[in-house]
Short mmCIF file of C-alpha atoms in Angstrom, two decimals:
data_model
loop_
_atom_site.label_atom_id
_atom_site.label_comp_id
_atom_site.label_asym_id
_atom_site.label_seq_id
_atom_site.Cartn_x
_atom_site.Cartn_y
_atom_site.Cartn_z
CA MET W 1 4.75 1.66 3.45
CA VAL W 2 1.77 1.27 6.49
CA ASN W 3 1.12 1.89 9.37
CA ASP W 4 -1.45 -0.23 11.29
CA PRO W 5 -1.40 -0.45 14.81
CA GLN W 6 -4.20 -1.62 15.61
CA GLY W 7 -2.86 -4.42 13.17
CA VAL W 8 -4.83 -6.84 10.96
CA LEU W 9 -6.47 -9.44 12.76
CA ASP W 10 -10.02 -11.78 11.92
CA GLY W 11 -9.73 -10.78 8.88
CA ARG W 12 -8.74 -7.53 8.84
CA GLN W 13 -7.19 -6.42 5.64
CA VAL W 14 -5.58 -2.63 4.06
CA SER W 15 -5.32 -2.91 0.39
CA VAL W 16 -3.83 0.07 -2.02
CA SER W 17 -4.90 1.36 -5.51
CA ILE W 18 -3.88 3.96 -7.95
CA PRO W 19 -6.84 4.67 -9.58
CA SER W 20 -6.54 5.67 -13.96
CA ARG W 21 -8.35 9.30 -15.09
CA ASP W 22 -10.58 7.23 -16.09
CA GLY W 23 -11.26 5.14 -13.16
CA LYS W 24 -10.12 1.98 -14.28
CA VAL W 25 -7.15 0.46 -11.33
CA ALA W 26 -3.33 1.73 -12.94
CA ALA W 27 -2.05 -0.78 -9.61
CA GLU W 28 -3.40 -3.12 -6.35
CA SER W 29 -1.12 -3.98 -3.64
CA GLN W 30 -1.76 -7.15 -2.11
CA PRO W 31 -3.46 -6.83 1.19
CA ILE W 32 -1.68 -6.41 3.67
CA ARG W 33 -3.44 -8.63 6.73
CA SER W 34 -0.76 -9.05 9.50
CA ASP W 35 -0.10 -7.03 12.28
CA GLY W 36 2.95 -4.35 13.00
CA VAL W 37 4.26 -0.39 12.26
CA ALA W 38 6.13 0.39 8.96
CA GLN W 39 4.88 -2.53 6.74
CA ARG W 40 5.64 -2.39 3.07
CA LEU W 41 3.24 -2.17 0.32
CA LEU W 42 3.66 -5.61 -2.45
CA TRP W 43 2.28 -4.65 -6.02
CA LYS W 44 0.09 -7.66 -8.12
CA ASP W 45 2.19 -6.23 -11.10
CA ARG W 46 4.77 -4.45 -10.96
CA GLU W 47 8.12 -3.91 -9.15
CA ASP W 48 7.35 -0.35 -7.26
CA LEU W 49 6.46 2.97 -8.58
CA THR W 50 8.41 4.66 -10.49
CA ALA W 51 5.93 5.14 -13.35
CA TRP W 52 4.83 7.38 -11.43
CA ILE W 53 7.68 9.75 -10.05
CA GLY W 54 6.89 13.11 -10.49
CA LYS W 55 3.21 12.84 -11.56
CA PRO W 56 0.04 13.68 -9.31
CA ILE W 57 -1.64 9.99 -8.13
CA ARG W 58 -4.02 9.28 -6.07
CA LEU W 59 -4.24 6.31 -4.07
CA ARG W 60 -7.23 4.37 -2.74
CA PHE W 61 -7.07 3.20 0.84
CA THR W 62 -9.64 0.25 1.13
CA TRP W 63 -9.50 -1.18 5.23
CA ARG W 64 -11.81 -3.62 6.08
CA TYR W 65 -12.02 -3.88 10.67
CA THR W 66 -9.48 -1.57 10.43
CA LYS W 67 -8.34 1.81 10.32
CA LEU W 68 -5.58 3.76 9.16
CA PHE W 69 -3.81 5.66 11.08
CA THR W 70 -1.28 6.86 9.04
CA PHE W 71 1.07 6.32 5.63
CA GLN W 72 4.44 7.55 4.48
CA VAL W 73 5.61 7.45 1.01
CA VAL W 74 9.42 6.67 0.63
CA GLY W 75 11.71 6.24 -2.25
CA ARG W 76 12.96 1.97 -2.72
CA MET W 77 13.93 0.35 -0.04
CA PRO W 78 17.67 -1.55 0.31
CA SER W 79 17.58 -4.39 -0.70
CA SER W 80 18.12 -5.27 2.40
CA GLU W 81 15.03 -5.18 3.60
CA PRO W 82 12.63 -7.72 4.37
CA ARG W 83 9.39 -7.90 1.64
#
């Protein structure tokens, strides 16, 4: 989830990637371009991050014209939550 209290308006966006040890992108999120807090990241080529459970990872945040306020990694969201 990404909290962005500034809102991602006028070309602003936030995305996250997970670089592999060799520097390539192992996973990449779809960019968040809407206003709101506690927004769930959707991943481009995978449903979730279960492949990395129990493993250390690095997260690379990329944002344009916005500020990152906070982030949180949580377990699987209930299916009733909007995607």
